[in-house]
mmCIF file of C-alpha atoms and ligand atoms in Angstrom:
data_model
loop_
_atom_site.group_PDB
_atom_site.id
_atom_site.type_symbol
_atom_site.label_atom_id
_atom_site.label_comp_id
_atom_site.label_asym_id
_atom_site.label_seq_id
_atom_site.Cartn_x
_atom_site.Cartn_y
_atom_site.Cartn_z
ATOM 1 C CA UNK A 1 43.948 77.655 -60.116
ATOM 2 C CA UNK A 2 40.835 77.286 -57.977
ATOM 3 C CA UNK A 3 41.056 77.741 -54.204
ATOM 4 C CA UNK A 4 38.024 76.728 -52.160
ATOM 5 C CA UNK A 5 37.314 79.442 -49.557
ATOM 6 C CA UNK A 6 38.450 78.360 -46.072
ATOM 7 C CA UNK A 7 35.021 79.124 -44.625
ATOM 8 C CA UNK A 8 33.055 77.040 -47.182
ATOM 9 C CA UNK A 9 31.408 73.859 -45.874
ATOM 10 C CA UNK A 10 29.709 70.902 -47.544
ATOM 11 C CA UNK A 11 26.289 69.326 -47.034
ATOM 12 C CA UNK A 12 28.235 66.040 -46.822
ATOM 13 C CA UNK A 13 29.243 65.463 -43.192
ATOM 14 C CA UNK A 14 32.994 66.044 -42.888
ATOM 15 C CA UNK A 15 34.715 65.578 -39.528
ATOM 16 C CA UNK A 16 37.306 68.315 -38.850
ATOM 17 C CA UNK A 17 39.944 65.548 -38.627
ATOM 18 C CA UNK A 18 39.019 64.057 -42.027
ATOM 19 C CA UNK A 19 41.644 64.256 -44.789
ATOM 20 C CA UNK A 20 38.877 64.892 -47.290
ATOM 21 C CA UNK A 21 37.312 68.292 -46.664
ATOM 22 C CA UNK A 22 35.456 70.383 -49.233
ATOM 23 C CA UNK A 23 38.764 72.274 -49.573
ATOM 24 C CA UNK A 24 40.550 69.123 -50.819
ATOM 25 C CA UNK A 25 38.545 67.178 -53.471
ATOM 26 C CA UNK A 26 41.404 64.920 -54.648
ATOM 27 C CA UNK A 27 41.176 62.403 -57.496
ATOM 28 C CA UNK A 28 41.654 58.641 -57.360
ATOM 29 C CA UNK A 29 40.893 55.514 -59.363
ATOM 30 C CA UNK A 30 38.015 53.504 -57.877
ATOM 31 C CA UNK A 31 37.157 49.904 -58.780
ATOM 32 C CA UNK A 32 33.500 49.688 -57.650
ATOM 33 C CA UNK A 33 31.959 46.265 -56.924
ATOM 34 C CA UNK A 34 30.733 44.766 -60.218
ATOM 35 C CA UNK A 35 31.245 47.980 -62.202
ATOM 36 C CA UNK A 36 33.765 49.653 -64.454
ATOM 37 C CA UNK A 37 36.902 51.298 -63.037
ATOM 38 C CA UNK A 38 36.262 55.024 -62.667
ATOM 39 C CA UNK A 39 37.776 58.269 -61.596
ATOM 40 C CA UNK A 40 36.528 59.234 -58.143
ATOM 41 C CA UNK A 41 36.850 62.014 -55.626
ATOM 42 C CA UNK A 42 36.769 61.752 -51.837
ATOM 43 C CA UNK A 43 34.747 63.798 -49.373
ATOM 44 C CA UNK A 44 34.248 63.031 -45.675
ATOM 45 C CA UNK A 45 33.967 59.266 -45.257
ATOM 46 C CA UNK A 46 33.132 58.567 -48.925
ATOM 47 C CA UNK A 47 34.680 57.921 -52.290
ATOM 48 C CA UNK A 48 32.396 59.376 -54.961
ATOM 49 C CA UNK A 49 32.060 57.636 -58.353
ATOM 50 C CA UNK A 50 32.359 60.321 -61.035
ATOM 51 C CA UNK A 51 30.944 58.098 -63.783
ATOM 52 C CA UNK A 52 27.668 57.865 -61.846
ATOM 53 C CA UNK A 53 27.608 61.662 -61.383
ATOM 54 C CA UNK A 54 28.310 62.233 -65.073
ATOM 55 C CA UNK A 55 25.634 59.757 -66.206
ATOM 56 C CA UNK A 56 23.086 61.495 -63.963
ATOM 57 C CA UNK A 57 23.937 64.781 -65.690
ATOM 58 C CA UNK A 58 25.726 66.476 -62.794
ATOM 59 C CA UNK A 59 29.048 67.078 -64.536
ATOM 60 C CA UNK A 60 29.904 68.742 -67.813
ATOM 61 C CA UNK A 61 32.552 66.092 -68.453
ATOM 62 C CA UNK A 62 30.290 64.210 -70.838
ATOM 63 C CA UNK A 63 32.670 65.597 -73.433
ATOM 64 C CA UNK A 64 35.109 62.921 -72.246
ATOM 65 C CA UNK A 65 34.246 59.529 -73.685
ATOM 66 C CA UNK A 66 35.836 57.550 -70.875
ATOM 67 C CA UNK A 67 36.329 58.236 -67.216
ATOM 68 C CA UNK A 68 38.438 55.193 -66.453
ATOM 69 C CA UNK A 69 41.945 56.678 -66.438
ATOM 70 C CA UNK A 70 43.787 59.845 -65.438
ATOM 71 C CA UNK A 71 45.521 59.771 -68.816
ATOM 72 C CA UNK A 72 42.305 61.074 -70.435
ATOM 73 C CA UNK A 73 42.616 64.311 -68.492
ATOM 74 C CA UNK A 74 44.944 67.270 -68.642
ATOM 75 C CA UNK A 75 45.748 69.125 -65.458
ATOM 76 C CA UNK A 76 43.416 71.912 -66.618
ATOM 77 C CA UNK A 77 40.593 69.357 -67.068
ATOM 78 C CA UNK A 78 41.063 68.127 -63.503
ATOM 79 C CA UNK A 79 41.158 71.688 -62.170
ATOM 80 C CA UNK A 80 37.864 72.402 -63.937
ATOM 81 C CA UNK A 81 36.357 69.133 -62.729
ATOM 82 C CA UNK A 82 37.347 69.946 -59.156
ATOM 83 C CA UNK A 83 35.593 73.299 -59.408
ATOM 84 C CA UNK A 84 32.423 71.563 -60.617
ATOM 85 C CA UNK A 85 32.627 69.111 -57.728
ATOM 86 C CA UNK A 86 32.964 71.993 -55.278
ATOM 87 C CA UNK A 87 29.822 73.565 -56.686
ATOM 88 C CA UNK A 88 27.976 70.259 -56.334
ATOM 89 C CA UNK A 89 29.062 69.610 -52.740
ATOM 90 C CA UNK A 90 28.950 73.109 -51.236
ATOM 91 C CA UNK A 91 26.131 73.491 -48.676
ATOM 92 C CA UNK A 92 24.345 76.207 -50.656
ATOM 93 C CA UNK A 93 23.542 73.679 -53.435
ATOM 94 C CA UNK A 94 20.879 71.085 -52.596
ATOM 95 C CA UNK A 95 20.527 69.482 -56.046
ATOM 96 C CA UNK A 96 22.551 66.325 -55.393
ATOM 97 C CA UNK A 97 21.744 66.343 -51.666
ATOM 98 C CA UNK A 98 18.072 65.865 -52.591
ATOM 99 C CA UNK A 99 18.771 63.146 -55.176
ATOM 100 C CA UNK A 100 18.941 60.078 -52.915
ATOM 101 C CA UNK A 101 18.970 57.651 -55.849
ATOM 102 C CA UNK A 102 22.137 59.076 -57.452
ATOM 103 C CA UNK A 103 23.791 59.553 -54.068
ATOM 104 C CA UNK A 104 23.209 55.914 -53.107
ATOM 105 C CA UNK A 105 24.887 54.777 -56.346
ATOM 106 C CA UNK A 106 27.749 57.264 -56.356
ATOM 107 C CA UNK A 107 28.803 57.337 -52.686
ATOM 108 C CA UNK A 108 30.975 54.396 -51.571
ATOM 109 C CA UNK A 109 32.110 54.278 -47.915
ATOM 110 C CA UNK A 110 35.885 54.731 -47.947
ATOM 111 C CA UNK A 111 36.452 51.580 -45.883
ATOM 112 C CA UNK A 112 34.809 49.540 -48.700
ATOM 113 C CA UNK A 113 36.311 51.481 -51.606
ATOM 114 C CA UNK A 114 38.837 49.451 -53.569
ATOM 115 C CA UNK A 115 41.312 52.025 -54.867
ATOM 116 C CA UNK A 116 43.792 51.289 -57.655
ATOM 117 C CA UNK A 117 47.168 52.871 -58.348
ATOM 118 C CA UNK A 118 46.096 56.300 -59.688
ATOM 119 C CA UNK A 119 48.544 56.292 -62.582
ATOM 120 C CA UNK A 120 50.904 53.489 -63.608
ATOM 121 C CA UNK A 121 53.967 55.716 -63.970
ATOM 122 C CA UNK A 122 56.050 55.251 -67.141
ATOM 123 C CA UNK A 123 59.038 56.519 -65.140
ATOM 124 C CA UNK A 124 59.937 56.798 -61.458
ATOM 125 C CA UNK A 125 62.509 59.213 -60.059
ATOM 126 C CA UNK A 126 63.702 59.449 -56.471
ATOM 127 C CA UNK A 127 65.314 62.602 -55.111
ATOM 128 C CA UNK A 128 67.242 63.179 -51.879
ATOM 129 C CA UNK A 129 65.839 66.576 -50.973
ATOM 130 C CA UNK A 130 65.259 66.064 -47.224
ATOM 131 C CA UNK A 131 68.250 67.906 -45.773
ATOM 132 C CA UNK A 132 68.032 66.432 -42.253
ATOM 133 C CA UNK A 133 67.863 62.914 -43.697
ATOM 134 C CA UNK A 134 70.902 63.581 -45.899
ATOM 135 C CA UNK A 135 72.775 65.008 -42.873
ATOM 136 C CA UNK A 136 71.870 62.065 -40.640
ATOM 137 C CA UNK A 137 72.999 59.524 -43.251
ATOM 138 C CA UNK A 138 76.244 61.478 -43.700
ATOM 139 C CA UNK A 139 76.897 61.504 -39.941
ATOM 140 C CA UNK A 140 76.310 57.753 -39.735
ATOM 141 C CA UNK A 141 78.315 56.619 -42.737
ATOM 142 C CA UNK A 142 80.986 59.322 -43.076
ATOM 143 C CA UNK A 143 81.578 60.380 -39.448
ATOM 144 C CA UNK A 144 84.991 61.895 -40.240
ATOM 145 C CA UNK A 145 83.628 64.235 -42.974
ATOM 146 C CA UNK A 146 81.051 67.071 -43.144
ATOM 147 C CA UNK A 147 77.521 65.525 -43.011
ATOM 148 C CA UNK A 148 76.461 66.892 -46.414
ATOM 149 C CA UNK A 149 78.398 66.061 -49.583
ATOM 150 C CA UNK A 150 79.782 69.144 -51.440
ATOM 151 C CA UNK A 151 77.091 69.034 -54.182
ATOM 152 C CA UNK A 152 74.084 68.944 -51.829
ATOM 153 C CA UNK A 153 73.210 72.654 -51.720
ATOM 154 C CA UNK A 154 74.022 73.183 -55.409
ATOM 155 C CA UNK A 155 71.694 70.635 -57.055
ATOM 156 C CA UNK A 156 68.842 68.302 -56.083
ATOM 157 C CA UNK A 157 70.542 64.893 -55.969
ATOM 158 C CA UNK A 158 68.403 62.105 -57.450
ATOM 159 C CA UNK A 159 68.377 58.974 -59.572
ATOM 160 C CA UNK A 160 66.064 57.369 -62.113
ATOM 161 C CA UNK A 161 64.427 54.448 -60.311
ATOM 162 C CA UNK A 162 62.166 51.548 -61.210
ATOM 163 C CA UNK A 163 58.588 52.351 -62.274
ATOM 164 C CA UNK A 164 57.290 48.783 -62.626
ATOM 165 C CA UNK A 165 57.285 48.142 -58.869
ATOM 166 C CA UNK A 166 55.261 51.228 -57.862
ATOM 167 C CA UNK A 167 52.134 49.909 -56.092
ATOM 168 C CA UNK A 168 49.118 51.399 -54.367
ATOM 169 C CA UNK A 169 48.602 51.473 -50.589
ATOM 170 C CA UNK A 170 47.524 48.115 -49.166
ATOM 171 C CA UNK A 171 49.603 46.000 -51.542
ATOM 172 C CA UNK A 172 51.602 43.406 -49.524
ATOM 173 C CA UNK A 173 55.361 44.018 -49.658
ATOM 174 C CA UNK A 174 57.679 41.006 -49.940
ATOM 175 C CA UNK A 175 61.049 40.886 -48.218
ATOM 176 C CA UNK A 176 63.659 41.187 -50.977
ATOM 177 C CA UNK A 177 66.794 39.087 -51.250
ATOM 178 C CA UNK A 178 70.091 40.501 -52.365
ATOM 179 C CA UNK A 179 73.821 40.518 -51.813
ATOM 180 C CA UNK A 180 75.099 41.858 -48.526
ATOM 181 C CA UNK A 181 78.474 41.916 -46.854
ATOM 182 C CA UNK A 182 77.852 41.434 -43.138
ATOM 183 C CA UNK A 183 81.537 40.951 -42.255
ATOM 184 C CA UNK A 184 84.241 43.098 -43.907
ATOM 185 C CA UNK A 185 86.819 40.294 -43.866
ATOM 186 C CA UNK A 186 84.498 37.672 -45.396
ATOM 187 C CA UNK A 187 82.969 37.350 -48.886
ATOM 188 C CA UNK A 188 79.444 38.710 -49.567
ATOM 189 C CA UNK A 189 76.387 36.481 -49.030
ATOM 190 C CA UNK A 190 73.044 36.289 -50.884
ATOM 191 C CA UNK A 191 69.799 36.129 -48.897
ATOM 192 C CA UNK A 192 66.771 38.015 -47.519
ATOM 193 C CA UNK A 193 67.547 41.534 -46.298
ATOM 194 C CA UNK A 194 68.077 41.877 -42.542
ATOM 195 C CA UNK A 195 67.707 45.673 -42.636
ATOM 196 C CA UNK A 196 64.244 46.216 -44.129
ATOM 197 C CA UNK A 197 63.330 49.893 -43.844
ATOM 198 C CA UNK A 198 60.787 52.481 -45.004
ATOM 199 C CA UNK A 199 61.302 56.024 -46.302
ATOM 200 C CA UNK A 200 58.758 58.767 -45.576
ATOM 201 C CA UNK A 201 58.417 60.779 -48.776
ATOM 202 C CA UNK A 202 56.118 63.022 -50.786
ATOM 203 C CA UNK A 203 55.692 62.450 -54.498
ATOM 204 C CA UNK A 204 54.219 64.221 -57.504
ATOM 205 C CA UNK A 205 52.889 63.020 -60.831
ATOM 206 C CA UNK A 206 53.698 64.997 -63.980
ATOM 207 C CA UNK A 207 50.874 66.350 -66.129
ATOM 208 C CA UNK A 208 52.259 66.925 -69.588
ATOM 209 C CA UNK A 209 55.126 65.808 -71.788
ATOM 210 C CA UNK A 210 58.003 67.901 -73.103
ATOM 211 C CA UNK A 211 60.055 67.357 -76.259
ATOM 212 C CA UNK A 212 63.504 65.817 -76.145
ATOM 213 C CA UNK A 213 66.240 68.406 -76.462
ATOM 214 C CA UNK A 214 64.005 71.169 -75.041
ATOM 215 C CA UNK A 215 64.653 71.794 -71.344
ATOM 216 C CA UNK A 216 61.604 73.034 -69.421
ATOM 217 C CA UNK A 217 62.292 76.438 -67.812
ATOM 218 C CA UNK A 218 61.666 76.493 -64.066
ATOM 219 C CA UNK A 219 58.858 79.078 -64.464
ATOM 220 C CA UNK A 220 56.922 76.429 -66.413
ATOM 221 C CA UNK A 221 57.661 73.472 -64.147
ATOM 222 C CA UNK A 222 54.756 74.162 -61.795
ATOM 223 C CA UNK A 223 52.336 73.682 -64.719
ATOM 224 C CA UNK A 224 53.870 70.245 -65.333
ATOM 225 C CA UNK A 225 52.989 69.063 -61.809
ATOM 226 C CA UNK A 226 49.604 67.320 -61.808
ATOM 227 C CA UNK A 227 49.257 66.538 -58.124
ATOM 228 C CA UNK A 228 50.767 65.053 -55.001
ATOM 229 C CA UNK A 229 50.747 61.705 -53.183
ATOM 230 C CA UNK A 230 52.452 60.218 -50.122
ATOM 231 C CA UNK A 231 55.189 57.717 -50.940
ATOM 232 C CA UNK A 232 56.824 54.902 -49.001
ATOM 233 C CA UNK A 233 60.112 54.162 -50.757
ATOM 234 C CA UNK A 234 60.862 50.785 -49.117
ATOM 235 C CA UNK A 235 64.590 50.111 -48.736
ATOM 236 C CA UNK A 236 66.983 47.246 -47.960
ATOM 237 C CA UNK A 237 69.806 49.035 -46.136
ATOM 238 C CA UNK A 238 72.275 46.147 -46.003
ATOM 239 C CA UNK A 239 71.877 45.516 -49.752
ATOM 240 C CA UNK A 240 72.224 49.251 -50.441
ATOM 241 C CA UNK A 241 75.435 49.589 -48.416
ATOM 242 C CA UNK A 242 77.224 46.918 -50.463
ATOM 243 C CA UNK A 243 75.862 47.667 -53.944
ATOM 244 C CA UNK A 244 75.621 51.452 -54.169
ATOM 245 C CA UNK A 245 79.194 52.438 -55.039
ATOM 246 C CA UNK A 246 79.962 53.906 -57.537
ATOM 247 C CA UNK A 247 76.642 54.164 -59.447
ATOM 248 C CA UNK A 248 74.053 54.613 -56.680
ATOM 249 C CA UNK A 249 71.071 52.577 -55.443
ATOM 250 C CA UNK A 250 69.882 49.628 -57.523
ATOM 251 C CA UNK A 251 68.228 46.495 -56.100
ATOM 252 C CA UNK A 252 67.972 47.905 -52.560
ATOM 253 C CA UNK A 253 65.200 50.239 -53.784
ATOM 254 C CA UNK A 254 63.657 48.693 -56.880
ATOM 255 C CA UNK A 255 61.612 45.871 -55.286
ATOM 256 C CA UNK A 256 58.672 48.057 -54.158
ATOM 257 C CA UNK A 257 57.481 51.663 -53.770
ATOM 258 C CA UNK A 258 54.013 52.338 -52.274
ATOM 259 C CA UNK A 259 51.855 55.419 -52.862
ATOM 260 C CA UNK A 260 48.658 56.762 -51.340
ATOM 261 C CA UNK A 261 45.585 56.317 -53.565
ATOM 262 C CA UNK A 262 44.486 59.964 -53.785
ATOM 263 C CA UNK A 263 46.151 62.618 -55.959
ATOM 264 C CA UNK A 264 45.850 66.030 -54.276
ATOM 265 C CA UNK A 265 45.941 68.910 -56.752
ATOM 266 C CA UNK A 266 48.382 71.798 -56.165
ATOM 267 C CA UNK A 267 45.296 74.085 -56.026
ATOM 268 C CA UNK A 268 44.201 72.369 -52.785
ATOM 269 C CA UNK A 269 47.645 72.835 -51.215
ATOM 270 C CA UNK A 270 48.129 76.442 -52.353
ATOM 271 C CA UNK A 271 46.870 77.996 -49.067
ATOM 272 C CA UNK A 272 49.539 75.958 -47.235
ATOM 273 C CA UNK A 273 52.413 77.080 -49.402
ATOM 274 C CA UNK A 274 55.543 78.293 -47.616
ATOM 275 C CA UNK A 275 56.230 81.656 -49.170
ATOM 276 C CA UNK A 276 59.717 82.324 -47.850
ATOM 277 C CA UNK A 277 62.558 79.827 -47.834
ATOM 278 C CA UNK A 278 66.234 80.672 -47.703
ATOM 279 C CA UNK A 279 68.583 78.634 -49.887
ATOM 280 C CA UNK A 280 72.276 79.193 -49.276
ATOM 281 C CA UNK A 281 74.081 79.502 -51.639
ATOM 282 C CA UNK A 282 71.561 80.998 -54.046
ATOM 283 C CA UNK A 283 70.819 78.320 -56.646
ATOM 284 C CA UNK A 284 71.929 78.762 -60.274
ATOM 285 C CA UNK A 285 69.420 80.549 -62.548
ATOM 286 C CA UNK A 286 67.916 77.371 -63.993
ATOM 287 C CA UNK A 287 66.987 76.272 -60.429
ATOM 288 C CA UNK A 288 66.116 79.691 -59.073
ATOM 289 C CA UNK A 289 62.438 79.978 -58.280
ATOM 290 C CA UNK A 290 61.439 82.773 -55.914
ATOM 291 C CA UNK A 291 57.856 81.437 -55.623
ATOM 292 C CA UNK A 292 59.081 77.997 -54.510
ATOM 293 C CA UNK A 293 56.787 74.943 -54.441
ATOM 294 C CA UNK A 294 56.983 73.978 -50.755
ATOM 295 C CA UNK A 295 54.177 73.223 -48.349
ATOM 296 C CA UNK A 296 53.509 73.010 -44.628
ATOM 297 C CA UNK A 297 52.247 69.405 -44.431
ATOM 298 C CA UNK A 298 52.311 67.324 -41.259
ATOM 299 C CA UNK A 299 53.524 63.796 -41.840
ATOM 300 C CA UNK A 300 53.268 60.792 -39.515
ATOM 301 C CA UNK A 301 54.607 57.245 -39.438
ATOM 302 C CA UNK A 302 52.932 54.444 -37.481
ATOM 303 C CA UNK A 303 54.032 50.857 -36.854
ATOM 304 C CA UNK A 304 51.952 47.776 -36.024
ATOM 305 C CA UNK A 305 53.574 44.398 -35.439
ATOM 306 C CA UNK A 306 51.802 41.097 -36.166
ATOM 307 C CA UNK A 307 51.206 40.634 -32.412
ATOM 308 C CA UNK A 308 49.836 44.138 -31.834
ATOM 309 C CA UNK A 309 46.183 45.184 -32.130
ATOM 310 C CA UNK A 310 46.776 48.834 -32.915
ATOM 311 C CA UNK A 311 49.192 51.181 -34.616
ATOM 312 C CA UNK A 312 51.769 53.129 -32.627
ATOM 313 C CA UNK A 313 53.115 56.457 -33.850
ATOM 314 C CA UNK A 314 56.888 56.316 -34.234
ATOM 315 C CA UNK A 315 57.592 59.579 -36.058
ATOM 316 C CA UNK A 316 56.084 63.003 -36.835
ATOM 317 C CA UNK A 317 57.716 65.141 -39.507
ATOM 318 C CA UNK A 318 56.740 67.876 -41.983
ATOM 319 C CA UNK A 319 57.161 68.392 -45.734
ATOM 320 C CA UNK A 320 58.635 71.833 -44.981
ATOM 321 C CA UNK A 321 61.966 70.105 -44.248
ATOM 322 C CA UNK A 322 62.611 69.583 -47.967
ATOM 323 C CA UNK A 323 65.597 71.698 -48.981
ATOM 324 C CA UNK A 324 64.673 71.587 -52.685
ATOM 325 C CA UNK A 325 61.167 72.569 -53.816
ATOM 326 C CA UNK A 326 59.169 70.271 -56.097
ATOM 327 C CA UNK A 327 59.463 72.551 -59.146
ATOM 328 C CA UNK A 328 63.232 72.756 -58.584
ATOM 329 C CA UNK A 329 63.414 68.948 -58.643
ATOM 330 C CA UNK A 330 61.578 68.851 -61.966
ATOM 331 C CA UNK A 331 63.624 71.718 -63.461
ATOM 332 C CA UNK A 332 66.792 69.846 -62.564
ATOM 333 C CA UNK A 333 65.585 66.614 -64.173
ATOM 334 C CA UNK A 334 64.630 68.531 -67.345
ATOM 335 C CA UNK A 335 67.701 70.799 -67.616
ATOM 336 C CA UNK A 336 69.658 68.424 -69.852
ATOM 337 C CA UNK A 337 66.819 68.131 -72.370
ATOM 338 C CA UNK A 338 65.532 64.717 -71.359
ATOM 339 C CA UNK A 339 61.838 64.481 -72.328
ATOM 340 C CA UNK A 340 59.262 64.681 -69.505
ATOM 341 C CA UNK A 341 56.304 62.302 -69.738
ATOM 342 C CA UNK A 342 52.685 62.256 -68.579
ATOM 343 C CA UNK A 343 52.183 60.508 -65.257
ATOM 344 C CA UNK A 344 55.832 60.109 -64.307
ATOM 345 C CA UNK A 345 56.237 59.825 -60.552
ATOM 346 C CA UNK A 346 58.834 61.902 -58.712
ATOM 347 C CA UNK A 347 59.537 61.102 -55.062
ATOM 348 C CA UNK A 348 61.079 63.788 -52.865
ATOM 349 C CA UNK A 349 63.564 61.817 -50.788
ATOM 350 C CA UNK A 350 63.122 60.911 -47.143
ATOM 351 C CA UNK A 351 61.638 63.780 -45.127
ATOM 352 C CA UNK A 352 63.169 63.853 -41.669
ATOM 353 C CA UNK A 353 62.735 66.656 -39.183
ATOM 354 C CA UNK A 354 65.688 68.064 -37.217
ATOM 355 C CA UNK A 355 64.974 66.208 -33.956
ATOM 356 C CA UNK A 356 64.796 62.611 -32.742
ATOM 357 C CA UNK A 357 61.197 61.454 -33.105
ATOM 358 C CA UNK A 358 60.841 63.299 -36.414
ATOM 359 C CA UNK A 359 63.051 61.084 -38.554
ATOM 360 C CA UNK A 360 61.635 59.500 -41.710
ATOM 361 C CA UNK A 361 63.334 56.075 -41.668
ATOM 362 C CA UNK A 362 64.191 53.338 -39.169
ATOM 363 C CA UNK A 363 67.848 53.775 -40.108
ATOM 364 C CA UNK A 364 67.687 57.191 -38.455
ATOM 365 C CA UNK A 365 65.025 56.504 -35.776
ATOM 366 C CA UNK A 366 67.094 53.605 -34.368
ATOM 367 C CA UNK A 367 70.372 55.293 -35.337
ATOM 368 C CA UNK A 368 71.630 52.394 -37.444
ATOM 369 C CA UNK A 369 70.095 49.834 -35.131
ATOM 370 C CA UNK A 370 71.761 51.082 -31.945
ATOM 371 C CA UNK A 371 68.562 52.521 -30.349
ATOM 372 C CA UNK A 372 65.723 50.005 -30.788
ATOM 373 C CA UNK A 373 62.104 51.185 -30.745
ATOM 374 C CA UNK A 374 59.857 49.601 -28.099
ATOM 375 C CA UNK A 375 56.333 48.591 -29.087
ATOM 376 C CA UNK A 376 54.404 49.748 -26.012
ATOM 377 C CA UNK A 377 51.473 47.365 -26.461
ATOM 378 C CA UNK A 378 53.499 44.125 -26.683
ATOM 379 C CA UNK A 379 56.915 44.993 -25.250
ATOM 380 C CA UNK A 380 58.604 43.927 -28.518
ATOM 381 C CA UNK A 381 61.525 45.922 -29.886
ATOM 382 C CA UNK A 382 62.409 46.832 -33.455
ATOM 383 C CA UNK A 383 65.540 48.016 -35.189
ATOM 384 C CA UNK A 384 64.410 47.139 -38.730
ATOM 385 C CA UNK A 385 61.123 45.638 -40.005
ATOM 386 C CA UNK A 386 60.211 42.008 -39.361
ATOM 387 C CA UNK A 387 57.758 39.850 -41.305
ATOM 388 C CA UNK A 388 54.170 40.726 -40.337
ATOM 389 C CA UNK A 389 55.024 44.340 -39.478
ATOM 390 C CA UNK A 390 52.799 47.019 -41.009
ATOM 391 C CA UNK A 391 53.808 50.610 -41.696
ATOM 392 C CA UNK A 392 51.254 53.372 -42.201
ATOM 393 C CA UNK A 393 51.963 56.947 -43.309
ATOM 394 C CA UNK A 394 49.520 59.813 -43.117
ATOM 395 C CA UNK A 395 49.877 63.438 -44.118
ATOM 396 C CA UNK A 396 47.755 66.556 -44.114
ATOM 397 C CA UNK A 397 47.717 70.333 -44.120
ATOM 398 C CA UNK A 398 45.829 71.817 -41.171
ATOM 399 C CA UNK A 399 43.399 74.602 -42.031
ATOM 400 C CA UNK A 400 41.020 76.494 -39.741
ATOM 401 C CA UNK A 401 38.536 73.722 -38.887
ATOM 402 C CA UNK A 402 39.417 71.478 -41.838
ATOM 403 C CA UNK A 403 42.232 69.392 -43.268
ATOM 404 C CA UNK A 404 43.597 68.730 -46.724
ATOM 405 C CA UNK A 405 45.092 65.229 -46.542
ATOM 406 C CA UNK A 406 46.230 62.325 -48.648
ATOM 407 C CA UNK A 407 44.666 59.247 -47.103
ATOM 408 C CA UNK A 408 47.031 56.615 -45.766
ATOM 409 C CA UNK A 409 49.766 54.703 -47.476
ATOM 410 C CA UNK A 410 49.984 51.352 -45.786
ATOM 411 C CA UNK A 411 51.937 48.157 -46.370
ATOM 412 C CA UNK A 412 52.602 44.908 -44.541
ATOM 413 C CA UNK A 413 55.939 43.168 -44.859
ATOM 414 C CA UNK A 414 55.845 39.471 -45.759
ATOM 415 C CA UNK A 415 58.343 36.729 -46.468
HETATM 416 MN MN1 MN B 501 63.971 57.290 -51.367
#
């Protein structure tokens, strides 16, 4: 674990509102113009090509033959690499600052940086750990029963999803077709979804495998978490409503899941950890984790229609509204002895806050389509997404004069 002091500053100009402070130093996969794909970090307004830094002798990672995939690195490698990057960028070190030739090759303005999906996950899991989201959905669909199902506070509900459709921010998202049942008294119909939605989620990648038949104890789960991303778990609500019983979501979720391009290490989020969190009832021993992996991270959702020039904020939430911590999610997945992999992606579930305006899906923001959102710039209204609409998530922890953020996850809906 390496925590950059809150007072440390870089010789690279970093605006206080930038996601990429010296305290962050996330990792991503950069595809530079005319060059090999490479691991990169981000600082201020730049992606920084780590292959260029290594070749110029600035990093000790020459021991790694290739720098073109996360899979070459353990979590400990990345932690060590991040410490080296800190030492290179901190304002008391002028070595790289004075090397204009290397800087001009290594620094790529973020707006020109083509970022790839950090890790193509072998497996994708989606939890349901946002308690206000689960309550809202319960109120809408089971109004005559308690909002939370009886199992909710006893285990982190989740399902194994579809890994092949996980894509990086900026990838266009097609409108899926599926079966829906618009009228109870008539047979189902097949066609494009009419209730295209987003889900505001956090996600983590796993860092190391475990053997089948050997559950991972919760005390070890934190070490299996490589880093965090923002996730948009796109959803077709009308398809979901008809298909989900009795086995859970299937085609309503599996057509696309978008992630942010930068993987933020737990070390960078450690100062923003929430140290006390009451779970009632106390979880069973295999899920009991007094240290809890929960963070105070501000999350935002913005919408831009095809007619609009600019994004409009439609929701502001916080990762602290997750009832189940990230290490509890992983401990639950592993408790039956299923093997964990490297680079599996675990999404948290939709993170809604307790109040209107803090909900993490259109289903909740428009309360099942009964309270349309008005686009101020154009006067249009929205209940669910229409073709040409773009959704952008952002998320960051606010420090004293700096931020630790994820970069955006953005997607435009098409036919
Ligand atoms: Mn989801």
